[in-house]
Coordinates of C-alpha atoms in Angstrom, one line a residue:
M1 CA 89.0 115.7 110.2
S2 CA 89.7 112.2 110.9
D3 CA 92.9 111.3 113.2
F4 CA 94.4 108.1 112.1
A5 CA 97.9 106.5 113.6
I6 CA 99.6 103.5 111.6
R7 CA 100.5 100.5 113.7
K8 CA 103.0 97.7 112.2
N9 CA 101.5 95.3 110.0
H10 CA 103.2 92.1 109.1
P11 CA 102.5 91.4 105.6
L12 CA 102.1 87.8 104.2
G13 CA 101.2 86.3 100.7
D14 CA 101.7 88.3 97.5
L15 CA 102.3 91.5 99.1
N16 CA 104.8 89.9 101.6
R17 CA 106.6 88.4 98.7
R18 CA 106.9 91.9 96.7
A19 CA 108.1 93.7 99.4
N20 CA 110.9 91.2 100.0
L21 CA 111.8 90.8 96.4
N22 CA 112.2 94.7 96.1
F23 CA 114.1 94.5 99.3
S24 CA 116.5 91.8 97.8
R25 CA 117.0 93.7 94.3
M26 CA 117.9 96.7 96.6
D27 CA 121.2 94.5 97.5
S28 CA 122.0 94.2 94.1
Q29 CA 124.9 96.1 92.3
Y30 CA 123.2 99.4 91.6
Y31 CA 122.6 100.0 95.1
Q32 CA 126.0 99.0 96.9
P33 CA 128.1 101.8 98.2
D34 CA 130.8 101.9 95.8
F35 CA 128.8 102.1 92.4
V36 CA 126.4 104.6 94.7
R37 CA 129.3 106.8 95.0
E38 CA 130.3 106.7 91.7
M39 CA 126.5 107.7 90.4
E40 CA 126.8 110.7 93.3
T41 CA 130.2 112.0 91.7
G42 CA 129.3 111.3 88.0
Y43 CA 125.2 112.1 87.8
C44 CA 123.4 115.5 87.7
W45 CA 121.4 114.6 90.3
P46 CA 122.9 115.4 94.0
G47 CA 121.9 113.3 96.4
D48 CA 119.0 111.9 94.5
W49 CA 120.5 108.4 94.0
I50 CA 121.9 107.8 97.5
G51 CA 118.9 109.4 99.1
R52 CA 116.2 107.1 97.5
A53 CA 118.2 104.0 97.9
M54 CA 118.5 105.0 101.5
L55 CA 114.8 105.7 101.9
A56 CA 114.2 102.1 100.2
D57 CA 116.2 100.5 103.1
T58 CA 114.9 102.5 105.7
S59 CA 111.1 101.9 104.7
L60 CA 111.7 98.1 103.9
Q61 CA 113.7 97.5 107.1
R62 CA 110.7 99.2 108.9
V63 CA 107.9 96.8 107.4
T64 CA 109.8 93.6 106.9
G65 CA 111.8 93.0 110.0
R66 CA 115.1 92.5 107.6
D67 CA 117.9 94.0 108.0
S68 CA 119.7 96.3 104.7
G69 CA 122.9 94.9 104.0
Y70 CA 124.5 98.3 103.0
L71 CA 122.0 100.9 104.4
E72 CA 125.0 102.0 107.2
A73 CA 127.9 102.1 104.6
L74 CA 125.5 103.9 102.6
F75 CA 125.4 106.6 105.3
E76 CA 129.2 106.9 105.7
T77 CA 129.3 107.1 101.9
A78 CA 126.8 110.5 102.1
Y79 CA 128.6 111.4 105.0
S80 CA 132.2 111.5 103.5
L81 CA 130.4 113.1 100.0
R82 CA 129.5 116.4 101.6
N83 CA 131.4 119.3 100.6
A84 CA 132.4 122.3 102.3
R85 CA 128.9 123.4 103.2
G86 CA 127.7 119.6 104.3
Y87 CA 125.6 118.8 101.3
L88 CA 126.3 117.0 97.9
G89 CA 127.3 118.4 94.7
C90 CA 129.0 121.5 93.7
V91 CA 128.5 125.1 95.6
E92 CA 126.7 127.5 93.1
V93 CA 127.6 130.9 93.0
P94 CA 125.4 133.2 95.0
G95 CA 122.1 133.5 93.2
V96 CA 122.0 130.8 91.3
F97 CA 120.1 127.4 92.3
D98 CA 120.1 123.9 90.7
E99 CA 116.6 122.8 90.7
Q100 CA 117.7 118.7 90.4
Q101 CA 120.1 119.6 93.5
F102 CA 117.1 120.6 95.4
A103 CA 115.0 117.8 94.2
G104 CA 117.7 114.9 95.0
H105 CA 118.2 116.6 98.5
S106 CA 114.7 116.3 99.4
W107 CA 115.2 112.4 99.0
L108 CA 118.2 112.4 100.8
L109 CA 116.8 114.6 103.8
R110 CA 114.1 112.2 104.1
A111 CA 116.2 109.4 104.0
L112 CA 118.4 111.0 106.9
I113 CA 115.4 111.5 109.1
Q114 CA 114.3 108.0 109.0
Y115 CA 117.7 106.9 109.5
Y116 CA 118.1 109.2 112.3
S117 CA 115.1 107.9 113.9
Q118 CA 115.9 104.2 113.2
Y119 CA 119.6 104.3 114.4
G120 CA 120.1 107.7 116.5
D121 CA 123.2 108.8 115.1
S122 CA 123.9 112.6 115.4
R123 CA 125.7 112.8 112.0
A124 CA 122.6 112.3 110.5
L125 CA 120.7 115.0 112.2
E126 CA 123.7 117.2 111.3
M127 CA 123.8 116.6 107.8
V128 CA 119.9 117.4 108.1
Q129 CA 120.7 120.7 109.5
D130 CA 123.7 121.5 107.1
I131 CA 121.0 120.7 103.7
V132 CA 118.3 122.9 104.9
Y133 CA 120.4 125.9 106.2
Q134 CA 123.3 125.9 103.7
L135 CA 121.1 124.5 100.8
Y136 CA 117.7 125.6 101.2
L137 CA 117.3 128.5 103.2
P138 CA 119.5 130.8 100.6
A139 CA 117.1 130.1 98.3
A140 CA 114.1 131.7 100.0
G141 CA 114.2 135.3 98.5
Y142 CA 114.6 133.7 95.1
I143 CA 111.4 131.2 95.1
A144 CA 109.1 133.7 93.2
Q145 CA 111.7 133.9 90.5
Y146 CA 111.2 130.3 89.8
P147 CA 110.5 130.0 85.7
Q148 CA 106.8 129.3 85.4
S149 CA 106.5 130.1 81.5
K150 CA 106.2 127.5 78.9
E151 CA 108.6 129.2 76.6
D152 CA 111.3 128.9 79.3
R153 CA 110.8 125.1 79.4
V154 CA 112.4 122.1 77.4
Y155 CA 110.0 119.8 76.4
T156 CA 112.6 117.0 75.1
G157 CA 113.2 114.7 78.2
E158 CA 114.2 111.6 78.6
K159 CA 113.0 109.1 81.7
S160 CA 115.8 110.5 83.6
G161 CA 115.5 114.0 83.6
T162 CA 118.7 116.6 82.6
L163 CA 119.5 119.7 83.2
T164 CA 118.5 122.0 80.1
G165 CA 121.8 124.1 80.3
S166 CA 119.7 127.2 80.6
V167 CA 119.8 129.6 84.1
I168 CA 116.5 131.4 84.3
D169 CA 116.1 134.2 86.9
G170 CA 118.8 132.6 88.9
W171 CA 117.5 128.7 88.5
R172 CA 119.4 126.4 86.6
I173 CA 116.2 124.2 85.0
S174 CA 115.4 120.6 84.3
S175 CA 113.5 118.8 81.4
D176 CA 111.5 117.4 84.8
T177 CA 109.5 120.6 84.8
G178 CA 109.2 121.7 88.4
C179 CA 111.0 119.3 89.9
A180 CA 112.6 122.1 92.2
F181 CA 109.0 121.7 94.3
I182 CA 109.8 118.2 95.1
S183 CA 111.9 120.0 98.1
I184 CA 108.4 120.8 99.8
D185 CA 108.3 117.2 100.6
G186 CA 111.7 116.7 102.3
L187 CA 111.3 120.4 103.8
T188 CA 108.3 119.7 105.7
D189 CA 110.0 116.4 106.8
A190 CA 112.6 118.5 108.1
Y191 CA 110.3 120.9 109.6
A192 CA 108.5 118.2 111.8
L193 CA 111.8 117.5 113.2
L194 CA 113.6 120.8 113.8
G195 CA 110.5 123.1 114.3
D196 CA 112.3 126.0 113.1
P197 CA 110.0 129.0 111.6
Q198 CA 112.6 129.9 109.2
I199 CA 111.8 126.4 107.8
A200 CA 108.2 127.0 107.6
T201 CA 108.5 130.4 106.2
L202 CA 110.6 128.9 103.3
I203 CA 107.9 126.1 102.8
E204 CA 105.2 128.6 102.6
R205 CA 106.7 130.8 100.2
M206 CA 107.6 127.6 98.2
T207 CA 103.6 126.3 98.6
D208 CA 102.4 130.0 97.5
V209 CA 104.4 129.7 94.0
F210 CA 103.6 126.3 93.4
M211 CA 100.0 126.7 93.8
Q212 CA 99.8 129.7 91.0
I213 CA 101.6 127.1 88.6
N214 CA 99.3 126.4 85.3
F215 CA 99.9 122.9 85.9
T216 CA 98.3 121.5 82.5
G217 CA 99.4 124.7 80.8
I218 CA 103.4 124.5 81.5
Q219 CA 102.8 120.9 81.6
M220 CA 104.4 119.9 84.9
Q221 CA 105.9 116.6 85.5
T222 CA 103.4 114.8 87.5
H223 CA 105.9 112.9 89.9
A224 CA 107.2 116.5 90.9
S225 CA 103.9 117.6 91.3
L226 CA 102.3 114.8 93.5
T227 CA 105.7 114.8 95.7
A228 CA 104.9 118.4 96.3
C229 CA 101.5 117.7 97.3
R230 CA 102.4 115.2 99.7
G231 CA 104.9 117.6 101.7
I232 CA 101.9 120.4 101.6
M233 CA 99.5 117.6 103.0
R234 CA 102.1 117.2 106.0
Y235 CA 102.2 120.9 106.8
Y236 CA 98.6 121.1 106.7
K237 CA 98.5 118.7 109.2
S238 CA 100.8 120.9 111.4
S239 CA 99.5 124.3 110.3
G240 CA 95.4 123.4 110.1
E241 CA 95.4 125.9 107.1
I242 CA 92.4 124.8 105.3
R243 CA 93.7 126.1 102.0
Y244 CA 96.3 123.7 101.5
L245 CA 94.2 120.6 102.0
R246 CA 91.8 122.5 99.4
F247 CA 94.6 123.0 96.8
V248 CA 95.8 119.6 97.2
E249 CA 92.0 118.1 96.4
E250 CA 91.9 120.3 93.5
L251 CA 95.0 119.2 92.1
F252 CA 94.7 115.4 92.7
R253 CA 91.2 115.8 90.4
T254 CA 93.3 117.8 87.6
Y255 CA 95.7 114.9 87.6
A256 CA 93.0 112.3 87.4
D257 CA 91.5 114.3 84.4
Y258 CA 94.8 115.2 82.7
G259 CA 97.5 113.1 84.1
M260 CA 96.1 109.8 85.0
T261 CA 96.5 106.5 82.4
E262 CA 93.3 104.1 82.2
N263 CA 95.1 101.6 84.5
Y264 CA 95.5 104.6 87.1
A265 CA 99.2 104.8 86.4
N266 CA 100.5 108.4 85.1
Y267 CA 101.4 110.7 82.2
N268 CA 105.0 111.6 83.1
W269 CA 103.9 115.4 82.2
F270 CA 100.3 116.5 82.4
C271 CA 98.5 116.6 79.2
R272 CA 101.8 114.6 77.7
P273 CA 100.8 110.7 77.5
T274 CA 104.1 109.4 76.6
W275 CA 105.6 107.0 79.3
T276 CA 104.5 106.4 83.1
E277 CA 106.8 106.5 86.0
P278 CA 106.2 104.3 89.1
C279 CA 107.8 107.1 91.1
A280 CA 104.3 109.1 90.4
I281 CA 102.5 106.0 90.6
I282 CA 103.7 105.7 94.3
D283 CA 103.4 109.1 94.7
S284 CA 99.8 109.0 93.8
Y285 CA 98.8 106.1 96.2
I286 CA 100.3 107.7 99.2
L287 CA 98.3 111.1 98.4
A288 CA 95.3 109.2 97.8
M289 CA 95.6 107.4 101.4
D290 CA 96.5 111.0 102.9
L291 CA 93.8 112.5 101.6
F292 CA 91.4 109.5 102.7
K293 CA 93.2 109.7 106.2
T294 CA 92.5 113.4 106.4
T295 CA 89.2 113.7 105.1
A296 CA 87.3 110.4 105.7
Q297 CA 86.0 110.2 102.3
T298 CA 85.9 106.5 100.9
E299 CA 86.3 107.9 97.3
Y300 CA 90.0 108.5 98.0
L301 CA 90.4 105.0 99.4
Q302 CA 89.0 103.2 96.0
K303 CA 91.4 105.3 94.2
A304 CA 94.5 104.2 96.4
H305 CA 93.1 100.5 95.6
R306 CA 92.8 100.9 92.0
I307 CA 96.4 102.8 91.8
Y308 CA 98.0 99.6 94.0
Y309 CA 96.2 96.9 91.8
N310 CA 96.2 97.8 88.6
A311 CA 99.2 100.4 88.1
L312 CA 101.6 99.7 91.0
C313 CA 101.6 95.9 90.5
F314 CA 101.8 95.8 86.8
A315 CA 104.6 98.5 86.9
Q316 CA 106.7 95.7 89.2
R317 CA 109.0 93.6 87.2
F318 CA 109.6 90.0 88.0
N319 CA 113.3 91.0 89.5
G320 CA 111.4 93.1 92.3
G321 CA 112.3 96.4 90.7
F322 CA 110.0 98.9 88.6
G323 CA 110.0 100.1 85.4
C324 CA 107.9 102.4 82.9
D325 CA 105.3 101.4 80.9
L326 CA 103.6 103.2 77.7
C327 CA 100.4 105.3 78.3
V328 CA 97.6 103.4 77.9
G329 CA 94.3 105.6 77.0
P330 CA 94.4 108.8 74.3
D331 CA 96.2 107.1 71.7
K332 CA 96.8 103.3 72.7
T333 CA 94.6 100.5 73.9
V334 CA 97.4 98.3 75.0
L335 CA 99.2 98.4 78.1
T336 CA 102.8 97.7 77.7
A337 CA 106.1 97.9 78.9
D338 CA 108.4 101.0 77.5
T339 CA 111.5 99.0 75.9
D340 CA 113.5 101.5 75.4
S341 CA 115.8 100.8 78.1
D342 CA 116.6 97.0 78.1
P343 CA 114.1 93.6 78.2
L344 CA 113.7 94.2 81.7
C345 CA 112.0 97.8 81.1
E346 CA 113.2 98.6 84.7
A347 CA 114.1 102.2 85.9
Y348 CA 116.6 100.8 88.4
W349 CA 118.0 104.7 88.5
C350 CA 114.9 106.0 90.3
C351 CA 111.7 103.8 90.5
T352 CA 113.2 100.8 91.7
M353 CA 114.4 102.4 95.1
R354 CA 110.9 104.4 95.3
G355 CA 109.0 101.2 95.3
G356 CA 110.4 100.4 99.0
E357 CA 108.9 103.4 99.9
G358 CA 105.7 102.6 98.0
L359 CA 105.3 99.1 99.0
A360 CA 106.1 99.7 102.7
S361 CA 103.3 102.6 102.7
V362 CA 100.9 99.8 101.2
I363 CA 101.8 97.6 104.2
E364 CA 101.0 99.8 106.6
N365 CA 98.1 101.9 105.4
A366 CA 96.2 98.1 105.4
V367 CA 95.4 98.3 109.2
L368 CA 95.1 101.8 110.5
E369 CA 94.2 102.8 114.6
R370 CA 91.8 105.5 114.8
E371 CA 90.7 106.3 118.3
D372 CA 89.6 103.1 119.5
A373 CA 89.0 101.4 116.5
L374 CA 91.1 99.1 114.0
C375 CA 90.5 100.3 110.6
L376 CA 90.7 97.4 107.8
T377 CA 91.1 99.8 104.8
Q378 CA 92.2 97.1 102.3
Y379 CA 92.9 93.1 102.1
F380 CA 95.6 91.4 102.6
D381 CA 97.1 88.2 104.1
L382 CA 99.0 89.3 106.9
R383 CA 99.5 89.3 110.8
Y384 CA 98.6 92.4 113.1
D385 CA 99.8 93.0 116.8
N386 CA 99.4 95.8 118.7
G387 CA 99.9 94.8 122.0
Q388 CA 95.9 94.9 122.8
V389 CA 94.8 93.3 119.6
R390 CA 96.2 90.6 117.3
F391 CA 94.8 88.7 114.4
K392 CA 95.4 86.5 111.2
E393 CA 94.0 87.9 108.2
T394 CA 93.5 85.5 105.1
T395 CA 91.9 87.0 101.9
R396 CA 90.9 85.9 98.2
F397 CA 90.6 89.6 97.5
P398 CA 90.6 91.7 95.2
Q399 CA 89.7 88.5 93.0
E400 CA 86.6 87.3 95.6
G401 CA 84.9 89.2 98.0
E402 CA 86.2 86.7 100.9
V403 CA 88.4 87.6 104.1
H404 CA 88.7 85.6 107.1
L405 CA 90.3 86.9 110.9
T406 CA 91.3 85.0 113.9
L407 CA 91.4 87.8 116.7
E408 CA 92.7 87.7 120.1
V409 CA 91.4 90.8 122.3
S410 CA 92.9 91.5 125.7
D411 CA 92.6 94.5 128.0
K412 CA 89.3 95.9 126.7
P413 CA 86.8 95.6 123.8
V414 CA 88.0 96.8 120.4
R415 CA 85.8 98.3 117.6
L416 CA 86.8 97.0 114.1
D417 CA 85.8 98.5 110.9
L418 CA 85.7 96.8 108.1
Y419 CA 85.9 98.3 104.4
I420 CA 82.6 97.4 102.2
P421 CA 83.6 98.7 98.6
P422 CA 81.0 100.3 96.9
Y423 CA 80.7 97.3 94.3
A424 CA 80.3 95.0 96.8
E425 CA 77.0 92.6 96.4
H426 CA 74.8 91.2 99.4
P427 CA 78.0 92.0 101.6
N428 CA 77.7 89.6 105.1
V429 CA 79.7 89.8 108.0
V430 CA 79.8 86.9 110.2
T431 CA 81.0 87.3 114.0
D432 CA 81.6 84.1 116.2
G433 CA 78.6 82.5 113.8
C434 CA 76.6 85.1 114.2
A435 CA 76.0 86.5 110.5
H436 CA 75.1 90.4 110.0
K437 CA 74.0 92.0 106.5
A438 CA 76.5 94.6 105.7
E439 CA 74.2 96.5 102.6
A440 CA 73.9 99.7 104.5
A441 CA 77.6 100.1 104.7
R442 CA 78.7 100.0 101.0
G443 CA 80.9 102.4 99.9
G444 CA 82.1 102.9 103.5
F445 CA 82.8 100.8 107.0
Y446 CA 81.1 98.2 108.7
S447 CA 81.7 98.4 112.5
L448 CA 81.3 95.7 114.9
I449 CA 82.3 95.9 118.9
L450 CA 84.9 92.6 119.8
P451 CA 84.9 91.9 123.7
V452 CA 87.9 90.6 125.1
G453 CA 88.3 86.8 124.1
K454 CA 88.8 85.1 120.8
H455 CA 87.1 85.7 117.9
R456 CA 86.4 84.6 114.4
V457 CA 85.1 87.2 111.5
A458 CA 84.4 86.6 107.9
L459 CA 83.3 88.9 105.2
T460 CA 82.0 88.2 101.9
F461 CA 80.5 89.5 99.0
G462 CA 79.7 89.2 95.5
I463 CA 81.7 91.1 93.0
S464 CA 80.3 91.4 88.9
L465 CA 81.8 92.8 85.8
R466 CA 80.9 95.8 85.3
C467 CA 81.8 98.5 82.3
E468 CA 82.8 102.0 83.1
P469 CA 83.8 105.1 80.7
P470 CA 87.9 106.4 80.8
V471 CA 88.9 108.3 83.8
G472 CA 90.8 110.8 82.0
K473 CA 89.5 113.8 79.9
L474 CA 92.3 112.9 76.9
V475 CA 90.4 110.0 76.2
S476 CA 87.0 109.5 74.0
Q477 CA 84.3 108.7 76.5
E478 CA 82.9 106.2 74.0
K479 CA 85.7 104.1 75.3
K480 CA 85.2 101.3 77.5
I481 CA 87.1 99.6 80.5
Y482 CA 85.9 96.5 82.2
W483 CA 86.1 96.1 85.9
H484 CA 86.3 93.3 88.1
G485 CA 85.4 95.3 91.7
D486 CA 88.9 97.7 91.3
L487 CA 90.6 95.0 89.3
I488 CA 90.6 95.7 85.4
V489 CA 90.1 92.9 83.4
G490 CA 92.3 92.7 80.1
L491 CA 92.7 90.7 77.1
P492 CA 96.5 89.6 76.5
V493 CA 97.8 90.3 73.1
R494 CA 101.2 89.0 72.7
E495 CA 100.2 86.2 70.7
A496 CA 97.3 88.1 68.8
P497 CA 96.4 91.8 68.0
P498 CA 94.0 94.2 69.5
V499 CA 90.5 93.6 69.1
E500 CA 87.5 96.1 68.6
A501 CA 85.1 94.9 70.9
V502 CA 85.2 91.8 73.9
D503 CA 82.3 89.8 75.5
F504 CA 84.0 88.6 79.0
R505 CA 82.4 85.9 80.4
R506 CA 83.4 84.2 83.7
E507 CA 84.5 80.4 84.1
K508 CA 85.9 79.3 86.8
E509 CA 88.4 81.3 88.7
W510 CA 88.9 84.4 85.9
Y511 CA 87.1 85.3 82.7
V512 CA 87.2 84.5 79.2
D513 CA 86.3 86.3 76.2
A514 CA 83.2 84.7 74.1
L515 CA 84.0 86.2 71.0
T516 CA 87.5 85.1 70.5
G517 CA 87.7 82.2 73.2
R518 CA 91.1 83.9 74.7
P519 CA 91.3 84.0 78.5
A520 CA 91.6 87.2 80.1
G521 CA 93.8 88.7 82.3
H522 CA 94.4 91.3 85.0
L523 CA 97.6 93.6 86.0
M524 CA 98.6 91.8 88.9
D525 CA 99.9 88.8 87.2
N526 CA 102.9 90.8 85.8
I527 CA 106.1 89.8 88.2
N528 CA 105.1 86.1 87.1
S529 CA 105.8 86.9 83.7
N530 CA 109.5 85.8 83.8
I531 CA 110.4 84.4 80.4
Q532 CA 111.5 86.6 77.9
K533 CA 109.5 86.6 74.6
D534 CA 110.3 89.2 71.9
T535 CA 112.1 92.1 73.8
S536 CA 110.1 92.3 77.0
F537 CA 109.5 90.2 80.0
V538 CA 106.4 92.3 80.4
Q539 CA 103.0 91.1 79.7
S540 CA 101.1 93.2 77.5
L541 CA 97.0 93.7 77.8
Q542 CA 94.5 95.5 76.2
I543 CA 92.1 97.3 78.3
V544 CA 90.5 100.0 76.3
F545 CA 88.2 98.7 73.9

């Protein structure tokens, strides 16, 4: 098992722009205290809106160096909204539990823990304790009764899930099937802070029930499932019980087969390709990185790359928010936004807020520290400084295999581990003018030792167009997806209909379809599409042929 630790990275370029766009969006009306208070008092997800907003603000503060305009006021709002038992929403009669209340408070728990870490406000710790002991722990004896039958569920949910009106075996259930298990994420974070064995017992009971669910049979919500898995991974790291890791690995494989779109986004429910949800996209990225950091298997790292470039980037709107798209794969060959809500296609009630945590995770995972090495897992324009090593990184990745580092090492030598993607052609590393072939490191890391002093390092490799079969098992394996490294090549279709076949040829900066003469596109361009056409601000690309 590899032991990674995160150090602070300072993003530049496109990643910096995305994070700051999202942070600016978090200053808009929807996330200001008065509006949030109104939503918390009239919304059927107690703790959810304010918890996600605070989690976004605390995450983005940590990685951008900017202060949130409303974070402290949001905390005061949350503190003032507590009921007689110290949590948000109504107090249910004994023996009845609202799974949406459980899910919403998981985000609030995590936000409060981050807030307590950054501000040291004892009232945040008080709220964490009240939520755990007054809301969650009383359910310990009822977890085994959670409704797992398909006949007990409702399959007509909207993008914002709703209570179905049914109370089954003590559980007030939601159209977001399985959302109660989102709580594992918040509870494991609380356990890491409080260390109470009662919390560990509850986590284990919830996890045991969760592990028995037939995820494809009951068509569990993928967001809830992946969030729960992130919590299980956190608990695995403290408990060391290998069965938890093996379960998460297996469920992640099931997700790839029956819950993932061809651009590495998600079906909102397993086996139901309706719309995507950036909350789940973010969960899948974080989970893939957690699995990589725990197992050191680079297949998880490549999946994280593909999720970021083709799903997370496409889902970000030009205003910095995030929104749902239609699932591409089983029935659709064209990736396009779901325009049901508004021309922006933004899920401002949840996904825009989760975007803050997602982008913060991408920033923090770009450079990792393990033992005495710096591990560059994904290439971005950024600055890095951990006190011993500082460097500036510039890159044309993922469009081109070209990375440049200007470094200064002090105190003692450092090992630098550079990720060499499996598709890299003739990878070459030049250190202070000395060239080294890195062919043997493809699909892994090329390591070099840098002594104390100033250095220049360059990594270059070729990238060619490749054709791959679909990732999902619900899609005909006769279909094709074209890849430039880990970036999907697609054909814009707003002004022209989809086609049966393409012949992409490289011309200067990108590809052109030789059959139609139309320029190709990729899925990182989306936030540049800020001119409204038809009913959507979001471009549409055919990516399945």
